[in-house]
Amino acid sequence: MAALNVGKTVAQYAPESVPDLLVKLCEAFQFSSNATCVDNYAAGSFGAIWTQVLALADVTGLDGRYICNDLSSTFCPAPATSPLNVTGLFPKPKPKNACAPKASGKRVKVLHLSDFHLDPRYSAASEANCSAGLCCRTNVHATGDAVGQVTVPAPLYGSFKCDTPYYLGLAALQAIAPLTGTHGNSSVAWTVYTGDLVSHDSQNQLSRAYTEYAEVSVYDLFREYIGSPVFPVLGNHDSNPEAIDAPHSLPGPLGQQFSWNYNHVASLWQQNGWINSTTANEARLHYGAYSVLNQYGLRIITLNTDFWYRSNFLNYINTSNPDVSGMLNFLIQELQAAEDAKERVWILGHVLAGWDGSNPLPNPTNLFYQIVDRYSPHVIANIFFGHTHEDQVMIYYANNGTVQTSENALTLGWIGPSVTPLTNLNSGFRMYEVDTGSFEIYEAYTWFSNVSSFPHLNVSKSGPTYQFEYSTREAYNISWPEASPLDAKYWQAVTEAMETDFSLVEKFNSFQGKSSVLTPNCTSAACAKAKICYIRSGSAVLGRQCPQGYGSVQSAFDPPST
């Protein structure tokens, strides 16, 4: 932190010198390899962003502790969650006896897609098991091999260490209508897309033009193959530099430095007929976020969740304020208007607010949790995220989840499975059956494509197939009434069943990886208890209190040694 204070002085008086200084410090202290130090801190990468952070953050206070923890958790432990004062936060008090409206009995089909991660540079027969970077590219190789030598040839349709080639993305979109029965007069009512269009390249292989290309390409595919209104959110990869978004509160033009992206996507969404010009202008103002009433009377409120993502380094400026960007104030105002108008709401974001707490920052997600509590269950019907590439859920309770019972279970957060197989996952998508009166979900079906079969396909005769994986209502066999939705109370009952039957946790764990052959087993009591805790954690604060090491199925579980 003393070094950060020196860096602050340099950033304020000679900002052009900071990126080179950061590279040299990274190399000297061996935070990373020399090549990675350049990738991370050069001026054209994140060096310019870190220069802003050093110049504007309180590096000797809470901001400095967050920055230090991000650079090395060995040097600095994660700061404690700041006290939250909600006095005067909400325009009106919560109505007494607030409850969700009754179902109409009429249902429609709603599609949930997430994390497409198109890789236009994917090269069939290139190395699929590379030692660094994004595999299935002509410029990568396996450990010990030279560029051009191939140990595991990349299949035409995708591989476990690679992002989505056009062929796999098209196969997924072409499979939706026949598998979900949503063609002709029974089309998808609407689609939620929970972010991430761009491939997982290192920053030195990304550019603004590359980001814009992916946005145009994937949204064009959605318009062509889905047809129904699509309501997208921006993911952390849908920016450049990756994961970085600036609050308008930064001084001068710095607060507008990512407006190029908000203008671009808002224009695409309007051009595709998904939102009108008024909503597009709202998205330009609110970091790509917007609020819209769909054709069935459901209000959809989207968020740019880079403002609680730990990898958005600009979040380390003024960390004591849980809403520096104003994003959550925007959410409050929209929810209050929805409550006054007796509207039901779905909230869409990308980076999830809780689970094991590894992705978001605690202060903003703590505030988000209070907002969900205030406007549930009568206004907020469901919340949707992406980002992890995995199939997960989170329960939101009253009173910070202090009493985790069915009576206190308010709202559910669905984390959608990804189209990309990165890393070690199958490709998938989900469809919901939604009541048009309550906008609760009564059934959720998930499909997947078996990536381990791709090397064996005869590509001259067939492509990858998507197959039915499971029905949520049927999977856990808890005798849930047909007339009751798959809401927070349903998932609370599932977790209670899991506490006495660990086989249900193992089933959930398998679905988490979309039935991938590379998903690690979750058969121990420690793993089961951790998963149940994650499902019950809708904020980083709660998630970080859970046993760690079992959050993701993309590699072997790694609980801390005792």
XYZ file of C-alpha atoms in Angstrom:
562
model
C 0.000 0.000 0.000
C 2.971 2.288 0.553
C 4.035 1.519 -3.005
C 0.531 2.336 -4.223
C 0.852 5.767 -2.625
C 4.051 6.365 -4.564
C 2.247 5.167 -7.689
C -0.539 7.641 -7.012
C 1.891 10.543 -7.094
C 3.350 9.336 -10.384
C -0.137 8.783 -11.853
C -1.186 12.309 -10.983
C 1.925 14.091 -12.254
C 3.285 11.805 -15.007
C 0.457 9.431 -15.985
C 2.142 8.452 -19.259
C 4.936 6.802 -17.232
C 2.704 4.546 -15.153
C 2.085 1.592 -17.535
C 5.818 1.011 -18.132
C 6.436 1.317 -14.397
C 3.727 -1.256 -13.667
C 5.228 -3.704 -16.158
C 8.658 -3.365 -14.526
C 7.223 -3.804 -11.016
C 5.265 -6.868 -12.122
C 8.432 -8.394 -13.571
C 10.550 -7.475 -10.565
C 8.158 -8.955 -8.012
C 7.232 -11.861 -10.331
C 3.486 -11.388 -10.028
C 3.361 -13.136 -13.430
C 5.627 -14.194 -16.251
C 7.325 -11.343 -18.105
C 5.039 -11.830 -21.116
C 1.928 -11.780 -18.925
C 3.159 -8.652 -17.148
C 3.268 -6.885 -20.509
C -0.156 -8.263 -21.462
C -1.657 -7.073 -18.174
C -0.076 -3.667 -17.628
C 0.999 -2.219 -20.981
C -0.644 1.078 -21.928
C -2.690 -0.586 -24.671
C -3.930 -3.236 -22.255
C -4.943 -2.500 -18.641
C -2.083 -0.076 -17.941
C -4.200 2.949 -18.824
C -7.004 1.674 -16.568
C -4.675 1.110 -13.621
C -3.284 4.600 -14.151
C -6.785 5.994 -13.618
C -7.253 3.812 -10.537
C -3.978 4.959 -8.971
C -4.694 8.604 -9.726
C -8.257 8.632 -8.364
C -8.474 5.945 -5.652
C -7.856 6.419 -1.940
C -4.871 4.082 -2.004
C -4.070 4.498 1.692
C -7.606 3.567 2.757
C -10.261 1.016 1.812
C -9.606 1.416 -1.915
C -5.971 0.521 -1.346
C -6.875 -2.612 0.582
C -9.119 -3.772 -2.273
C -6.397 -3.053 -4.834
C -3.779 -4.875 -2.769
C -6.080 -7.870 -2.315
C -6.714 -7.984 -6.058
C -2.984 -7.995 -6.789
C -2.148 -10.525 -4.088
C -4.428 -12.024 -1.454
C -1.229 -13.081 0.330
C -0.288 -9.450 0.915
C -3.764 -8.229 1.842
C -6.826 -10.214 2.981
C -10.199 -9.361 1.452
C -11.684 -6.311 3.205
C -14.778 -6.816 5.344
C -18.141 -5.755 3.977
C -18.820 -2.110 4.769
C -21.855 -1.265 6.938
C -24.886 -0.425 4.796
C -27.229 2.381 5.759
C -30.568 1.923 3.961
C -32.274 4.874 5.676
C -33.978 6.894 2.974
C -32.799 4.483 0.283
C -36.260 3.500 -0.942
C -38.863 6.052 -2.064
C -41.653 4.239 -0.209
C -41.842 1.593 2.528
C -42.630 -1.973 1.539
C -46.393 -2.600 1.465
C -47.714 -4.739 4.291
C -48.559 -8.338 3.379
C -46.931 -7.961 -0.044
C -47.552 -11.074 -2.109
C -47.213 -12.245 -5.685
C -50.268 -12.044 -7.982
C -52.224 -15.158 -8.881
C -51.385 -17.154 -11.957
C -53.550 -16.756 -15.052
C -53.210 -20.377 -16.115
C -51.953 -19.326 -19.549
C -48.339 -20.184 -20.280
C -45.803 -19.212 -22.908
C -42.346 -20.506 -23.765
C -39.354 -18.301 -22.991
C -35.791 -19.019 -24.120
C -32.702 -18.391 -21.975
C -29.359 -18.189 -23.793
C -26.070 -17.149 -22.251
C -22.340 -16.839 -22.880
C -22.203 -17.455 -26.618
C -18.528 -16.394 -26.783
C -18.194 -16.547 -30.547
C -14.664 -17.298 -31.744
C -14.372 -16.213 -35.390
C -10.669 -17.178 -35.279
C -11.436 -20.800 -34.378
C -9.403 -23.048 -36.648
C -10.359 -26.692 -37.136
C -7.407 -29.102 -36.807
C -5.367 -26.589 -34.791
C -4.200 -27.449 -31.262
C -7.164 -28.110 -28.922
C -5.019 -28.800 -25.847
C -2.725 -25.789 -25.794
C -0.512 -24.761 -22.911
C -1.540 -21.098 -22.740
C -4.195 -18.740 -24.074
C -7.327 -19.696 -25.955
C -6.942 -23.037 -27.737
C -8.133 -24.046 -31.223
C -6.142 -21.214 -32.780
C -3.307 -21.427 -35.302
C -0.950 -19.467 -33.018
C -1.041 -21.838 -30.014
C 0.601 -25.149 -29.230
C 0.799 -27.838 -26.571
C 3.496 -27.944 -23.910
C 6.822 -28.916 -25.481
C 5.571 -28.494 -29.030
C 6.370 -25.763 -31.503
C 3.725 -23.618 -33.196
C 2.397 -25.673 -36.096
C 2.756 -29.007 -34.318
C -0.620 -30.454 -33.266
C -1.134 -32.997 -30.505
C -4.952 -32.853 -30.198
C -6.603 -31.592 -33.418
C -9.538 -29.242 -32.852
C -12.819 -30.744 -34.092
C -14.835 -28.653 -36.529
C -17.609 -28.088 -33.999
C -15.717 -27.181 -30.841
C -13.650 -28.470 -27.952
C -13.469 -28.258 -24.161
C -10.679 -25.647 -23.982
C -12.056 -23.470 -26.760
C -14.781 -20.951 -27.410
C -17.701 -21.319 -29.813
C -16.908 -21.730 -33.515
C -19.563 -20.527 -35.952
C -20.480 -24.148 -36.690
C -21.383 -24.906 -33.066
C -23.210 -21.616 -32.561
C -25.315 -22.239 -35.653
C -26.027 -25.821 -34.572
C -27.326 -24.544 -31.219
C -29.561 -21.903 -32.777
C -30.885 -24.321 -35.398
C -31.731 -26.875 -32.671
C -33.864 -24.530 -30.572
C -37.089 -24.488 -32.571
C -37.473 -28.245 -33.234
C -36.382 -29.294 -29.740
C -38.476 -26.778 -27.823
C -41.485 -26.934 -30.136
C -41.271 -23.206 -30.826
C -41.897 -22.872 -34.532
C -44.896 -21.831 -36.575
C -47.789 -20.705 -34.380
C -45.985 -21.730 -31.182
C -42.924 -19.524 -31.371
C -40.790 -18.381 -28.451
C -42.631 -15.560 -26.646
C -39.392 -13.755 -25.828
C -35.728 -14.543 -25.182
C -33.423 -13.436 -22.375
C -29.734 -13.318 -23.191
C -27.553 -12.936 -20.113
C -24.383 -11.667 -21.734
C -20.940 -12.401 -23.157
C -20.631 -12.441 -26.928
C -16.846 -12.056 -27.310
C -14.190 -14.774 -27.081
C -11.829 -15.223 -24.100
C -8.734 -13.723 -25.691
C -5.953 -12.090 -23.747
C -6.239 -8.328 -23.961
C -3.386 -7.984 -26.457
C -5.501 -9.891 -29.002
C -8.637 -7.810 -28.466
C -9.745 -4.430 -29.795
C -12.780 -2.191 -29.920
C -13.384 -3.295 -33.527
C -13.229 -6.983 -32.531
C -15.797 -6.400 -29.756
C -18.119 -4.572 -32.142
C -17.735 -7.353 -34.714
C -18.804 -10.037 -32.226
C -21.778 -7.934 -31.106
C -22.993 -7.461 -34.675
C -22.421 -11.103 -35.609
C -24.181 -12.767 -32.672
C -27.121 -10.378 -32.532
C -27.633 -10.869 -36.286
C -27.714 -14.626 -35.712
C -30.288 -14.201 -32.936
C -32.497 -12.087 -35.189
C -32.263 -14.655 -37.957
C -32.797 -17.855 -35.979
C -34.850 -16.884 -32.909
C -37.257 -14.330 -34.309
C -38.919 -13.346 -31.033
C -37.912 -10.226 -29.083
C -34.494 -10.745 -27.491
C -33.635 -8.826 -24.322
C -29.831 -8.828 -23.954
C -27.486 -7.580 -21.277
C -23.817 -6.730 -21.581
C -21.372 -9.268 -20.186
C -17.905 -8.571 -18.844
C -16.381 -9.685 -22.162
C -18.626 -7.302 -24.105
C -16.317 -4.344 -23.554
C -12.784 -3.286 -24.392
C -10.611 -3.532 -22.388
C -12.378 -6.667 -21.241
C -14.493 -6.339 -18.053
C -13.910 -2.581 -17.746
C -16.763 -0.072 -17.525
C -16.427 3.441 -16.141
C -18.942 5.179 -13.871
C -20.157 8.556 -15.087
C -18.894 9.989 -11.802
C -15.273 9.847 -12.983
C -13.946 13.335 -13.787
C -14.099 14.908 -17.222
C -14.274 12.657 -20.283
C -13.246 9.575 -18.261
C -16.881 9.068 -17.264
C -17.832 8.690 -20.941
C -14.924 6.562 -22.129
C -17.098 3.521 -22.856
C -20.036 5.346 -24.411
C -18.920 4.045 -27.820
C -20.048 0.584 -26.717
C -23.370 1.610 -25.200
C -24.187 3.606 -28.336
C -23.242 0.659 -30.518
C -25.280 -2.059 -28.792
C -28.277 0.202 -28.212
C -28.387 0.913 -31.939
C -28.152 -2.807 -32.734
C -30.964 -3.684 -30.328
C -33.165 -0.974 -31.811
C -32.266 -1.974 -35.372
C -33.266 -5.574 -34.626
C -36.642 -4.404 -33.331
C -36.095 -5.589 -29.746
C -36.367 -2.124 -28.154
C -37.663 1.237 -29.400
C -35.771 4.504 -29.752
C -36.738 5.748 -26.278
C -35.418 2.588 -24.627
C -32.299 2.705 -26.809
C -31.560 6.212 -25.548
C -32.043 4.952 -21.986
C -29.516 2.179 -22.655
C -27.012 4.712 -23.978
C -27.318 6.664 -20.735
C -27.328 3.737 -18.288
C -24.219 1.809 -19.417
C -26.197 -0.466 -21.760
C -28.933 -1.095 -19.168
C -32.613 -0.395 -19.814
C -36.145 -1.036 -18.577
C -38.857 -2.162 -20.974
C -42.414 -3.482 -20.791
C -42.706 -6.474 -23.106
C -45.701 -7.469 -25.192
C -47.156 -9.584 -22.368
C -47.008 -6.831 -19.751
C -43.849 -8.033 -17.989
C -41.309 -5.358 -17.111
C -37.759 -6.436 -17.896
C -35.025 -4.447 -16.133
C -31.451 -5.074 -17.206
C -28.242 -4.213 -15.367
C -24.604 -3.757 -16.306
C -23.097 -5.959 -13.616
C -19.515 -4.983 -14.430
C -20.170 -2.460 -11.670
C -19.992 -5.217 -9.074
C -17.478 -7.458 -10.876
C -14.132 -7.723 -9.108
C -12.227 -7.665 -12.445
C -13.539 -4.210 -13.341
C -10.594 -2.399 -11.794
C -12.391 0.950 -11.935
C -14.620 -0.417 -9.166
C -11.658 0.086 -6.815
C -12.263 3.835 -6.843
C -14.515 4.895 -3.939
C -15.195 1.335 -2.763
C -17.040 2.511 0.347
C -19.903 3.644 -1.916
C -21.831 0.519 -3.012
C -23.363 2.340 -5.989
C -20.746 4.651 -7.471
C -22.183 4.157 -10.964
C -25.799 4.859 -9.999
C -26.773 1.531 -11.570
C -28.564 0.290 -8.458
C -30.334 3.606 -7.954
C -31.638 3.184 -11.512
C -32.882 -0.265 -10.481
C -34.631 1.124 -7.393
C -36.406 3.844 -9.382
C -37.602 1.340 -11.984
C -38.786 -1.146 -9.353
C -40.661 1.580 -7.484
C -42.395 2.655 -10.687
C -43.265 -0.996 -11.363
C -44.683 -1.388 -7.844
C -46.801 1.750 -8.282
C -48.071 0.450 -11.632
C -48.635 -3.084 -10.238
C -46.234 -4.558 -12.794
C -44.265 -7.773 -12.447
C -40.526 -7.609 -13.107
C -37.718 -9.842 -14.315
C -34.200 -8.565 -13.579
C -31.432 -9.548 -16.007
C -27.700 -9.296 -15.379
C -24.520 -11.101 -16.326
C -22.108 -11.491 -13.404
C -24.029 -13.304 -10.688
C -24.497 -11.592 -7.345
C -23.623 -14.468 -5.049
C -23.039 -18.253 -5.218
C -19.566 -18.823 -3.693
C -18.796 -15.091 -3.656
C -15.719 -15.410 -5.886
C -16.886 -13.133 -8.720
C -18.624 -10.040 -7.297
C -17.570 -7.395 -4.809
C -19.407 -7.536 -1.477
C -20.674 -3.970 -1.022
C -22.702 -3.609 -4.264
C -24.185 -7.118 -4.032
C -25.087 -6.514 -0.403
C -27.053 -3.470 -1.553
C -28.612 -5.475 -4.405
C -29.756 -8.078 -1.873
C -31.569 -5.381 0.137
C -33.253 -4.126 -3.033
C -34.434 -7.626 -3.887
C -35.795 -8.032 -0.350
C -37.656 -4.702 -0.542
C -39.378 -5.472 -3.864
C -40.034 -9.201 -3.442
C -42.113 -11.256 -3.833
C -44.823 -8.894 -5.117
C -42.818 -7.068 -7.801
C -39.761 -9.176 -8.686
C -40.795 -12.524 -10.136
C -37.375 -13.847 -11.211
C -33.737 -12.845 -11.637
C -31.417 -14.175 -14.357
C -27.630 -14.244 -14.663
C -24.937 -15.931 -16.772
C -21.137 -15.600 -16.580
C -20.112 -18.873 -14.912
C -21.001 -20.969 -18.012
C -22.629 -23.377 -15.556
C -26.196 -24.335 -14.650
C -26.851 -22.916 -11.171
C -29.507 -21.221 -9.035
C -29.516 -18.867 -6.033
C -32.249 -18.243 -3.459
C -32.904 -14.741 -2.087
C -34.372 -14.572 1.418
C -35.792 -11.871 3.660
C -33.538 -10.223 6.254
C -30.168 -10.982 4.630
C -30.800 -14.710 4.645
C -30.425 -14.877 8.422
C -33.265 -17.419 8.613
C -33.204 -19.633 5.548
C -36.664 -21.176 5.532
C -39.502 -21.529 3.046
C -41.390 -18.696 4.743
C -38.463 -16.325 4.140
C -37.576 -17.502 0.620
C -38.542 -14.582 -1.639
C -37.087 -14.750 -5.129
C -34.930 -16.991 -7.288
C -31.853 -16.221 -9.357
C -31.375 -18.520 -12.379
C -27.839 -18.811 -13.815
C -28.119 -19.936 -17.425
C -25.929 -22.590 -19.060
C -23.510 -21.374 -21.721
C -23.363 -22.077 -25.429
C -19.547 -22.111 -25.227
C -17.947 -25.326 -23.925
C -15.105 -23.392 -22.258
C -13.901 -24.841 -19.923
C -14.550 -28.610 -19.784
C -18.309 -28.130 -20.180
C -20.927 -29.195 -22.651
C -22.820 -26.618 -24.682
C -26.401 -25.894 -23.658
C -29.509 -23.719 -23.508
C -32.752 -23.590 -21.513
C -36.445 -22.956 -22.068
C -38.979 -21.897 -19.433
C -42.744 -22.298 -19.305
C -43.961 -18.987 -17.877
C -47.408 -17.986 -16.611
C -48.517 -14.717 -18.229
C -50.338 -13.516 -15.107
C -47.765 -14.024 -12.367
C -44.735 -14.399 -14.677
C -43.571 -17.223 -12.473
C -41.760 -20.201 -14.027
C -43.647 -23.489 -13.916
C -41.196 -25.644 -15.840
C -37.607 -25.325 -16.961
C -36.115 -27.640 -19.589
C -32.410 -27.803 -20.426
C -30.731 -29.240 -23.535
C -27.038 -29.943 -24.134
C -24.638 -31.084 -26.818
C -22.013 -33.664 -25.891
C -18.683 -32.018 -26.730
C -16.736 -35.236 -26.084
C -18.495 -36.731 -29.131
C -17.325 -34.002 -31.529
C -13.958 -35.590 -32.466
C -15.818 -38.693 -33.674
C -18.393 -36.990 -35.907
C -18.338 -37.675 -39.622
C -18.582 -34.011 -40.556
C -19.385 -34.804 -44.178
C -22.638 -36.440 -43.025
C -23.713 -34.813 -39.744
C -23.106 -32.056 -37.259
C -23.498 -31.974 -33.479
C -26.881 -32.769 -32.009
C -28.486 -31.209 -28.959
C -30.400 -33.523 -26.677
C -32.761 -33.183 -23.758
C -30.935 -33.153 -20.436
C -33.590 -32.693 -17.758
C -36.856 -31.188 -16.563
C -36.328 -29.164 -13.382
C -39.711 -30.124 -11.970
C -39.073 -33.832 -12.453
C -35.350 -33.978 -11.677
C -35.440 -33.694 -7.898
C -38.606 -35.678 -7.166
C -39.830 -33.666 -4.173
C -43.566 -34.061 -4.928
C -44.015 -30.381 -5.676
C -47.643 -29.446 -6.474
C -48.346 -28.961 -10.180
C -50.125 -25.699 -9.375
C -47.049 -24.257 -7.626
C -44.245 -22.538 -9.540
C -40.538 -23.373 -9.524
C -39.815 -20.404 -7.316
C -37.585 -19.721 -4.313
C -39.807 -21.871 -2.094
C -39.456 -24.784 -4.523
C -35.670 -24.526 -4.459
C -35.686 -24.163 -0.683
C -37.541 -27.485 -0.567
C -34.960 -28.975 -2.945
C -32.078 -27.884 -0.701
C -33.853 -29.319 2.329
C -34.184 -32.631 0.481
C -30.503 -32.392 -0.462
C -29.554 -32.175 3.220
C -30.831 -35.717 3.768
C -30.160 -37.136 0.299
C -26.733 -36.242 -1.078
C -27.548 -38.011 -4.358
C -29.670 -34.960 -5.245
C -26.565 -32.792 -4.830
C -24.625 -35.096 -7.127
C -27.417 -34.771 -9.693
C -27.334 -30.974 -9.381
C -23.531 -31.102 -9.728
C -23.810 -33.113 -12.954
C -26.325 -30.647 -14.377
C -24.010 -27.810 -13.362
C -21.529 -29.005 -16.011
C -24.315 -29.853 -18.479
C -23.543 -33.579 -18.093
C -19.928 -33.156 -19.175
C -17.695 -36.202 -18.823
C -15.101 -33.884 -17.262
C -17.306 -32.660 -14.380
C -15.752 -33.731 -11.041
C -17.848 -35.866 -8.719
C -19.555 -34.273 -5.716
C -20.061 -37.298 -3.479
C -18.539 -36.137 -0.206
C -20.475 -34.560 2.645
C -18.195 -31.515 2.467
C -19.013 -30.940 -1.205
C -22.738 -31.439 -0.628
C -22.829 -28.946 2.244
C -20.913 -26.387 0.200
C -23.269 -26.674 -2.789
C -26.350 -26.275 -0.596
C -24.755 -23.197 0.962
C -24.010 -21.713 -2.492
C -27.606 -22.221 -3.640
C -28.747 -20.307 -0.563
C -26.309 -17.416 -1.127
C -27.574 -14.540 -3.255
C -24.782 -12.094 -2.376
C -21.007 -12.151 -2.175
C -21.306 -11.576 1.571
C -23.259 -14.805 2.069
C -21.301 -16.772 -0.528
C -17.936 -16.029 1.077
C -19.229 -17.479 4.343
C -19.724 -20.868 2.641
C -17.043 -23.580 2.469
C -14.819 -22.683 -0.479
C -13.336 -24.793 -3.256
C -16.490 -26.418 -4.684
C -17.983 -23.506 -6.609
C -17.078 -24.449 -10.187
C -17.100 -27.805 -11.981
C -14.654 -26.700 -14.672
C -11.715 -28.302 -12.861
C -11.083 -30.558 -9.892
C -12.511 -29.243 -6.629
C -9.920 -27.446 -4.523
C -11.061 -26.926 -0.933
C -8.545 -25.142 1.301
C -6.404 -27.430 3.407
C -7.265 -27.442 7.109
